[in-house]
PDB file of C-alpha atoms in Angstrom:
ATOM      1  CA  MET O   1      -0.012   0.020  -0.009  1.00  0.00           C
ATOM      2  CA  LEU O   2       1.465   3.335  -1.013  1.00  0.00           C
ATOM      3  CA  CYS O   3      -0.861   5.669   0.852  1.00  0.00           C
ATOM      4  CA  SER O   4      -1.905   5.181   4.507  1.00  0.00           C
ATOM      5  CA  ASN O   5      -5.540   5.683   3.495  1.00  0.00           C
ATOM      6  CA  PRO O   6      -6.466   3.135   0.728  1.00  0.00           C
ATOM      7  CA  THR O   7      -9.471   5.203  -0.282  1.00  0.00           C
ATOM      8  CA  PHE O   8      -7.124   7.845  -1.680  1.00  0.00           C
ATOM      9  CA  GLU O   9      -4.337   5.548  -2.829  1.00  0.00           C
ATOM     10  CA  ARG O  10      -4.925   6.249  -6.511  1.00  0.00           C
ATOM     11  CA  SER O  11      -6.467   9.671  -6.839  1.00  0.00           C
ATOM     12  CA  LEU O  12      -7.559  11.155 -10.179  1.00  0.00           C
ATOM     13  CA  PHE O  13      -8.363  14.863 -10.331  1.00  0.00           C
ATOM     14  CA  VAL O  14     -10.378  16.043 -13.360  1.00  0.00           C
ATOM     15  CA  GLY O  15     -10.667  19.655 -14.431  1.00  0.00           C
ATOM     16  CA  ALA O  16     -12.155  21.459 -17.417  1.00  0.00           C
ATOM     17  CA  HIS O  17      -9.348  23.977 -17.595  1.00  0.00           C
ATOM     18  CA  LEU O  18      -5.795  24.495 -16.492  1.00  0.00           C
ATOM     19  CA  ASP O  19      -6.110  26.027 -12.985  1.00  0.00           C
ATOM     20  CA  ASP O  20      -9.453  24.486 -12.056  1.00  0.00           C
ATOM     21  CA  ILE O  21      -7.932  21.680 -10.019  1.00  0.00           C
ATOM     22  CA  GLU O  22      -5.515  24.028  -8.241  1.00  0.00           C
ATOM     23  CA  LEU O  23      -8.268  26.412  -7.245  1.00  0.00           C
ATOM     24  CA  ALA O  24     -10.411  23.763  -5.637  1.00  0.00           C
ATOM     25  CA  ALA O  25      -8.128  20.947  -4.556  1.00  0.00           C
ATOM     26  CA  ALA O  26      -4.362  21.731  -4.866  1.00  0.00           C
ATOM     27  CA  GLY O  27      -3.926  21.500  -1.138  1.00  0.00           C
ATOM     28  CA  THR O  28      -5.506  17.993  -1.093  1.00  0.00           C
ATOM     29  CA  ALA O  29      -3.519  16.917  -4.146  1.00  0.00           C
ATOM     30  CA  ALA O  30      -0.208  18.035  -2.621  1.00  0.00           C
ATOM     31  CA  ARG O  31      -1.065  16.334   0.722  1.00  0.00           C
ATOM     32  CA  LEU O  32      -1.811  13.095  -1.095  1.00  0.00           C
ATOM     33  CA  VAL O  33       1.479  13.230  -3.014  1.00  0.00           C
ATOM     34  CA  ARG O  34       3.290  13.687   0.290  1.00  0.00           C
ATOM     35  CA  ALA O  35       1.383  10.632   1.719  1.00  0.00           C
ATOM     36  CA  GLY O  36       2.650   8.501  -1.080  1.00  0.00           C
ATOM     37  CA  ALA O  37      -0.570   8.285  -3.155  1.00  0.00           C
ATOM     38  CA  LEU O  38      -0.516   8.017  -6.896  1.00  0.00           C
ATOM     39  CA  VAL O  39      -2.010  11.305  -8.172  1.00  0.00           C
ATOM     40  CA  ARG O  40      -2.929  12.047 -11.708  1.00  0.00           C
ATOM     41  CA  PHE O  41      -4.441  15.232 -13.199  1.00  0.00           C
ATOM     42  CA  LEU O  42      -6.747  15.112 -16.249  1.00  0.00           C
ATOM     43  CA  VAL O  43      -7.613  18.474 -17.900  1.00  0.00           C
ATOM     44  CA  MET O  44     -10.206  18.526 -20.630  1.00  0.00           C
ATOM     45  CA  SER O  45      -8.899  21.508 -22.630  1.00  0.00           C
ATOM     46  CA  THR O  46      -5.732  23.488 -23.386  1.00  0.00           C
ATOM     47  CA  SER O  47      -7.740  26.406 -21.968  1.00  0.00           C
ATOM     48  CA  ALA O  48      -7.334  28.788 -24.959  1.00  0.00           C
ATOM     49  CA  TYR O  49     -10.350  30.773 -25.708  1.00  0.00           C
ATOM     50  CA  THR O  50     -11.739  33.929 -27.467  1.00  0.00           C
ATOM     51  CA  ALA O  51     -14.223  36.336 -25.927  1.00  0.00           C
ATOM     52  CA  TYR O  52     -17.531  37.280 -27.669  1.00  0.00           C
ATOM     53  CA  ASP O  53     -15.911  40.418 -28.989  1.00  0.00           C
ATOM     54  CA  GLY O  54     -13.137  38.467 -30.741  1.00  0.00           C
ATOM     55  CA  SER O  55     -10.360  39.312 -28.200  1.00  0.00           C
ATOM     56  CA  ARG O  56      -8.056  36.453 -27.398  1.00  0.00           C
ATOM     57  CA  CYS O  57      -8.256  35.773 -23.612  1.00  0.00           C
ATOM     58  CA  ARG O  58      -5.790  32.987 -23.134  1.00  0.00           C
ATOM     59  CA  GLU O  59      -3.275  31.219 -25.474  1.00  0.00           C
ATOM     60  CA  ALA O  60      -2.921  27.451 -25.443  1.00  0.00           C
ATOM     61  CA  ASP O  61       0.874  27.321 -25.176  1.00  0.00           C
ATOM     62  CA  VAL O  62       0.866  29.777 -22.273  1.00  0.00           C
ATOM     63  CA  ALA O  63      -1.909  27.980 -20.391  1.00  0.00           C
ATOM     64  CA  VAL O  64      -0.215  24.541 -20.940  1.00  0.00           C
ATOM     65  CA  ALA O  65       3.174  25.799 -19.764  1.00  0.00           C
ATOM     66  CA  GLU O  66       1.572  27.311 -16.713  1.00  0.00           C
ATOM     67  CA  GLY O  67      -0.394  24.110 -15.960  1.00  0.00           C
ATOM     68  CA  LYS O  68       2.757  22.008 -16.191  1.00  0.00           C
ATOM     69  CA  GLU O  69       4.620  24.272 -13.757  1.00  0.00           C
ATOM     70  CA  ALA O  70       1.685  24.258 -11.340  1.00  0.00           C
ATOM     71  CA  ALA O  71       1.499  20.442 -11.346  1.00  0.00           C
ATOM     72  CA  THR O  72       5.236  20.248 -10.818  1.00  0.00           C
ATOM     73  CA  THR O  73       4.925  22.613  -7.868  1.00  0.00           C
ATOM     74  CA  LEU O  74       2.462  20.220  -6.292  1.00  0.00           C
ATOM     75  CA  GLY O  75       4.611  17.153  -6.992  1.00  0.00           C
ATOM     76  CA  VAL O  76       2.120  15.745  -9.508  1.00  0.00           C
ATOM     77  CA  LYS O  77       3.982  13.836 -12.240  1.00  0.00           C
ATOM     78  CA  GLU O  78       1.040  12.679 -14.400  1.00  0.00           C
ATOM     79  CA  LEU O  79      -0.812  15.458 -16.277  1.00  0.00           C
ATOM     80  CA  ASP O  80      -2.998  14.671 -19.223  1.00  0.00           C
ATOM     81  CA  ILE O  81      -4.311  17.560 -21.315  1.00  0.00           C
ATOM     82  CA  LEU O  82      -7.122  16.893 -23.778  1.00  0.00           C
ATOM     83  CA  ARG O  83      -8.218  19.230 -26.538  1.00  0.00           C
ATOM     84  CA  PHE O  84     -11.924  19.909 -26.119  1.00  0.00           C
ATOM     85  CA  PRO O  85     -12.973  23.555 -26.639  1.00  0.00           C
ATOM     86  CA  ALA O  86     -12.461  25.474 -23.424  1.00  0.00           C
ATOM     87  CA  LYS O  87     -15.862  27.106 -23.464  1.00  0.00           C
ATOM     88  CA  ASP O  88     -17.711  24.114 -24.868  1.00  0.00           C
ATOM     89  CA  VAL O  89     -16.807  20.900 -23.015  1.00  0.00           C
ATOM     90  CA  GLU O  90     -19.877  18.869 -23.534  1.00  0.00           C
ATOM     91  CA  ASN O  91     -21.522  15.982 -21.756  1.00  0.00           C
ATOM     92  CA  HIS O  92     -21.682  13.537 -24.599  1.00  0.00           C
ATOM     93  CA  SER O  93     -20.198  10.194 -25.481  1.00  0.00           C
ATOM     94  CA  THR O  94     -17.021  11.552 -27.038  1.00  0.00           C
ATOM     95  CA  VAL O  95     -16.192  13.388 -23.731  1.00  0.00           C
ATOM     96  CA  VAL O  96     -17.345  10.540 -21.560  1.00  0.00           C
ATOM     97  CA  GLU O  97     -15.188   8.035 -23.485  1.00  0.00           C
ATOM     98  CA  ALA O  98     -12.156  10.269 -23.387  1.00  0.00           C
ATOM     99  CA  ILE O  99     -12.437  10.391 -19.535  1.00  0.00           C
ATOM    100  CA  ASN O 100     -13.293   6.627 -19.470  1.00  0.00           C
ATOM    101  CA  LYS O 101     -10.006   5.869 -21.224  1.00  0.00           C
ATOM    102  CA  VAL O 102      -7.981   7.579 -18.499  1.00  0.00           C
ATOM    103  CA  VAL O 103     -10.156   6.218 -15.719  1.00  0.00           C
ATOM    104  CA  ASP O 104      -9.787   2.638 -16.949  1.00  0.00           C
ATOM    105  CA  ASP O 105      -6.052   3.053 -17.479  1.00  0.00           C
ATOM    106  CA  PHE O 106      -5.443   4.581 -14.025  1.00  0.00           C
ATOM    107  CA  ARG O 107      -8.059   2.636 -12.126  1.00  0.00           C
ATOM    108  CA  PRO O 108      -8.560   5.278  -9.436  1.00  0.00           C
ATOM    109  CA  THR O 109      -9.689   4.546  -5.899  1.00  0.00           C
ATOM    110  CA  MET O 110     -10.961   8.240  -5.695  1.00  0.00           C
ATOM    111  CA  VAL O 111     -12.053  10.630  -8.423  1.00  0.00           C
ATOM    112  CA  PHE O 112     -12.303  14.353  -7.907  1.00  0.00           C
ATOM    113  CA  THR O 113     -14.271  16.398 -10.283  1.00  0.00           C
ATOM    114  CA  HIS O 114     -16.369  19.603 -10.773  1.00  0.00           C
ATOM    115  CA  TRP O 115     -19.745  20.168  -9.228  1.00  0.00           C
ATOM    116  CA  PRO O 116     -22.669  19.713 -11.699  1.00  0.00           C
ATOM    117  CA  PHE O 117     -24.468  22.870 -10.490  1.00  0.00           C
ATOM    118  CA  ASP O 118     -21.568  25.169 -11.393  1.00  0.00           C
ATOM    119  CA  THR O 119     -22.925  27.722 -13.713  1.00  0.00           C
ATOM    120  CA  HIS O 120     -19.835  27.503 -15.922  1.00  0.00           C
ATOM    121  CA  ARG O 121     -21.259  25.041 -18.465  1.00  0.00           C
ATOM    122  CA  SER O 122     -17.890  23.416 -19.184  1.00  0.00           C
ATOM    123  CA  HIS O 123     -17.415  22.774 -15.495  1.00  0.00           C
ATOM    124  CA  ALA O 124     -20.911  21.352 -15.104  1.00  0.00           C
ATOM    125  CA  ASN O 125     -20.585  19.134 -18.211  1.00  0.00           C
ATOM    126  CA  THR O 126     -17.179  17.926 -17.051  1.00  0.00           C
ATOM    127  CA  ALA O 127     -18.735  16.855 -13.801  1.00  0.00           C
ATOM    128  CA  LEU O 128     -21.563  14.918 -15.512  1.00  0.00           C
ATOM    129  CA  ALA O 129     -19.264  13.350 -17.999  1.00  0.00           C
ATOM    130  CA  THR O 130     -16.839  12.233 -15.198  1.00  0.00           C
ATOM    131  CA  ILE O 131     -19.620  10.775 -13.173  1.00  0.00           C
ATOM    132  CA  ALA O 132     -20.706   8.825 -16.284  1.00  0.00           C
ATOM    133  CA  ALA O 133     -17.196   7.713 -17.101  1.00  0.00           C
ATOM    134  CA  GLY O 134     -16.626   6.533 -13.532  1.00  0.00           C
ATOM    135  CA  ARG O 135     -19.892   4.607 -13.313  1.00  0.00           C
ATOM    136  CA  TYR O 136     -18.061   1.384 -12.285  1.00  0.00           C
ATOM    137  CA  TYR O 137     -15.998   3.209  -9.612  1.00  0.00           C
ATOM    138  CA  ASN O 138     -17.224   3.605  -6.048  1.00  0.00           C
ATOM    139  CA  SER O 139     -15.761   6.966  -4.938  1.00  0.00           C
ATOM    140  CA  ILE O 140     -16.407  10.332  -6.679  1.00  0.00           C
ATOM    141  CA  VAL O 141     -16.296  13.711  -4.926  1.00  0.00           C
ATOM    142  CA  MET O 142     -16.885  17.179  -6.299  1.00  0.00           C
ATOM    143  CA  TYR O 143     -15.093  20.496  -6.069  1.00  0.00           C
ATOM    144  CA  GLU O 144     -16.393  23.542  -4.362  1.00  0.00           C
ATOM    145  CA  PRO O 145     -16.769  26.300  -7.047  1.00  0.00           C
ATOM    146  CA  ILE O 146     -14.626  29.342  -6.444  1.00  0.00           C
ATOM    147  CA  THR O 147     -13.959  32.371  -8.643  1.00  0.00           C
ATOM    148  CA  PRO O 148     -13.606  32.360 -11.642  1.00  0.00           C
ATOM    149  CA  ALA O 149     -15.993  29.449 -11.493  1.00  0.00           C
ATOM    150  CA  GLY O 150     -19.630  30.353 -11.948  1.00  0.00           C
ATOM    151  CA  ARG O 151     -21.918  31.182  -9.053  1.00  0.00           C
ATOM    152  CA  SER O 152     -24.784  28.808  -8.740  1.00  0.00           C
ATOM    153  CA  TYR O 153     -28.569  28.927  -8.052  1.00  0.00           C
ATOM    154  CA  VAL O 154     -28.100  25.758  -5.812  1.00  0.00           C
ATOM    155  CA  GLY O 155     -26.239  25.703  -2.567  1.00  0.00           C
ATOM    156  CA  PHE O 156     -22.911  23.750  -2.378  1.00  0.00           C
ATOM    157  CA  ARG O 157     -23.056  21.170   0.352  1.00  0.00           C
ATOM    158  CA  PRO O 158     -19.644  20.538   1.951  1.00  0.00           C
ATOM    159  CA  GLN O 159     -19.515  17.004   3.158  1.00  0.00           C
ATOM    160  CA  LEU O 160     -15.816  15.963   3.023  1.00  0.00           C
ATOM    161  CA  TYR O 161     -13.184  18.185   4.553  1.00  0.00           C
ATOM    162  CA  VAL O 162      -9.456  17.860   4.116  1.00  0.00           C
ATOM    163  CA  ASN O 163      -6.957  19.630   6.365  1.00  0.00           C
ATOM    164  CA  ILE O 164      -4.397  21.520   4.201  1.00  0.00           C
ATOM    165  CA  ASP O 165      -2.487  23.323   6.933  1.00  0.00           C
ATOM    166  CA  ASP O 166       0.797  21.820   5.669  1.00  0.00           C
ATOM    167  CA  THR O 167       0.125  22.298   1.961  1.00  0.00           C
ATOM    168  CA  VAL O 168      -1.752  25.592   1.609  1.00  0.00           C
ATOM    169  CA  GLU O 169       1.392  27.448   0.666  1.00  0.00           C
ATOM    170  CA  LEU O 170       1.957  24.978  -2.165  1.00  0.00           C
ATOM    171  CA  LYS O 171      -1.660  25.538  -3.242  1.00  0.00           C
ATOM    172  CA  LEU O 172      -1.128  29.278  -3.475  1.00  0.00           C
ATOM    173  CA  ARG O 173       2.260  28.907  -5.165  1.00  0.00           C
ATOM    174  CA  ALA O 174       0.746  26.628  -7.765  1.00  0.00           C
ATOM    175  CA  LEU O 175      -1.976  29.160  -8.490  1.00  0.00           C
ATOM    176  CA  ARG O 176       0.656  31.838  -8.953  1.00  0.00           C
ATOM    177  CA  GLN O 177       2.129  29.694 -11.655  1.00  0.00           C
ATOM    178  CA  HIS O 178      -0.929  30.439 -13.711  1.00  0.00           C
ATOM    179  CA  GLN O 179       0.356  33.912 -14.434  1.00  0.00           C
ATOM    180  CA  SER O 180      -2.105  34.710 -17.174  1.00  0.00           C
ATOM    181  CA  GLU O 181      -5.083  33.919 -14.826  1.00  0.00           C
ATOM    182  CA  TYR O 182      -3.332  35.640 -11.878  1.00  0.00           C
ATOM    183  CA  GLU O 183      -3.098  38.866 -13.844  1.00  0.00           C
ATOM    184  CA  LYS O 184      -6.687  38.562 -15.216  1.00  0.00           C
ATOM    185  CA  TYR O 185      -8.364  37.998 -11.823  1.00  0.00           C
ATOM    186  CA  GLY O 186      -6.593  40.670  -9.740  1.00  0.00           C
ATOM    187  CA  GLY O 187      -3.183  39.291  -8.724  1.00  0.00           C
ATOM    188  CA  GLU O 188      -2.793  38.939  -5.063  1.00  0.00           C
ATOM    189  CA  LYS O 189      -6.442  39.846  -4.430  1.00  0.00           C
ATOM    190  CA  TRP O 190      -7.340  36.614  -6.191  1.00  0.00           C
ATOM    191  CA  ILE O 191      -4.870  34.707  -4.092  1.00  0.00           C
ATOM    192  CA  GLU O 192      -6.150  36.315  -0.950  1.00  0.00           C
ATOM    193  CA  GLY O 193      -9.722  35.241  -1.875  1.00  0.00           C
ATOM    194  CA  VAL O 194      -8.676  31.665  -2.317  1.00  0.00           C
ATOM    195  CA  GLU O 195      -6.756  31.662   0.912  1.00  0.00           C
ATOM    196  CA  ALA O 196      -9.781  33.201   2.647  1.00  0.00           C
ATOM    197  CA  ARG O 197     -11.988  30.344   1.457  1.00  0.00           C
ATOM    198  CA  SER O 198      -9.452  27.867   2.655  1.00  0.00           C
ATOM    199  CA  ARG O 199      -9.404  29.613   6.062  1.00  0.00           C
ATOM    200  CA  TYR O 200     -13.162  29.496   6.235  1.00  0.00           C
ATOM    201  CA  ARG O 201     -13.304  25.753   5.467  1.00  0.00           C
ATOM    202  CA  GLY O 202     -10.458  25.138   7.889  1.00  0.00           C
ATOM    203  CA  TYR O 203     -12.352  26.930  10.661  1.00  0.00           C
ATOM    204  CA  GLU O 204     -15.437  24.768  10.007  1.00  0.00           C
ATOM    205  CA  MET O 205     -13.290  21.594  10.479  1.00  0.00           C
ATOM    206  CA  GLY O 206     -11.215  22.799  13.422  1.00  0.00           C
ATOM    207  CA  ALA O 207      -8.033  23.343  11.387  1.00  0.00           C
ATOM    208  CA  ARG O 208      -6.427  26.495  10.155  1.00  0.00           C
ATOM    209  CA  TYR O 209      -6.896  25.727   6.385  1.00  0.00           C
ATOM    210  CA  GLY O 210      -9.092  23.264   4.636  1.00  0.00           C
ATOM    211  CA  GLU O 211     -10.691  22.268   1.366  1.00  0.00           C
ATOM    212  CA  ALA O 212     -14.203  21.001   1.130  1.00  0.00           C
ATOM    213  CA  PHE O 213     -15.936  18.639  -1.279  1.00  0.00           C
ATOM    214  CA  GLU O 214     -19.478  17.380  -1.918  1.00  0.00           C
ATOM    215  CA  ILE O 215     -19.788  13.617  -2.193  1.00  0.00           C
ATOM    216  CA  SER O 216     -21.415  11.975  -5.217  1.00  0.00           C
ATOM    217  CA  ARG O 217     -20.647   8.571  -3.726  1.00  0.00           C
ATOM    218  CA  MET O 218     -17.881   7.143  -1.578  1.00  0.00           C
ATOM    219  CA  GLU O 219     -16.652   3.677  -0.640  1.00  0.00           C
ATOM    220  CA  ALA O 220     -15.271   3.460   2.920  1.00  0.00           C
ATOM    221  CA  LEU O 221     -12.460   0.919   3.124  1.00  0.00           C
ATOM    222  CA  MET O 222     -12.159  -0.585   6.547  1.00  0.00           C
TER     223      MET O 222
END
């Protein structure tokens, strides 16, 4: 056994875009790496996109380079980047099967993915496609949405808390690797907002810093 908790021994984190995983779960991922778990990131797009007015908001080569640096910061060695459109990741068979291929190759004991009520459609569709692709796997938990994820009309229900006291600095350092997003969303104000959310979730669980997840389903290994 690599990780002391067999439920998390092989953990797959799925994100629609490069920086999504870090925003929601970088502290957890880094903690699992330190515990000896096998951790793999799967990102559905290169994250390049153009705004409605034709302005180019993010370039693929920049986003990919930033994502690789962020994963390295967290100690994550396996990073798969697919090429679905950043604004239009869909919940259909092509997307489900792309995730299915990685899931069946990695055979995770735990899958982390987006929350299906996130108002960013690529996030919501990634969540639904991941749940479909992981239909034969017993443990799937979902990220808490945080800016720039969409605000929802449904309340997020935190059910699983992870203490990230020892890895919060790695989380924030990994986010800073996404320099294009860092500049777009306010620099250190963005980082401070993410840290504040981690402080709040930590307070709820009796720690200094935490990350929270909603459970789709979970197998407890005794």
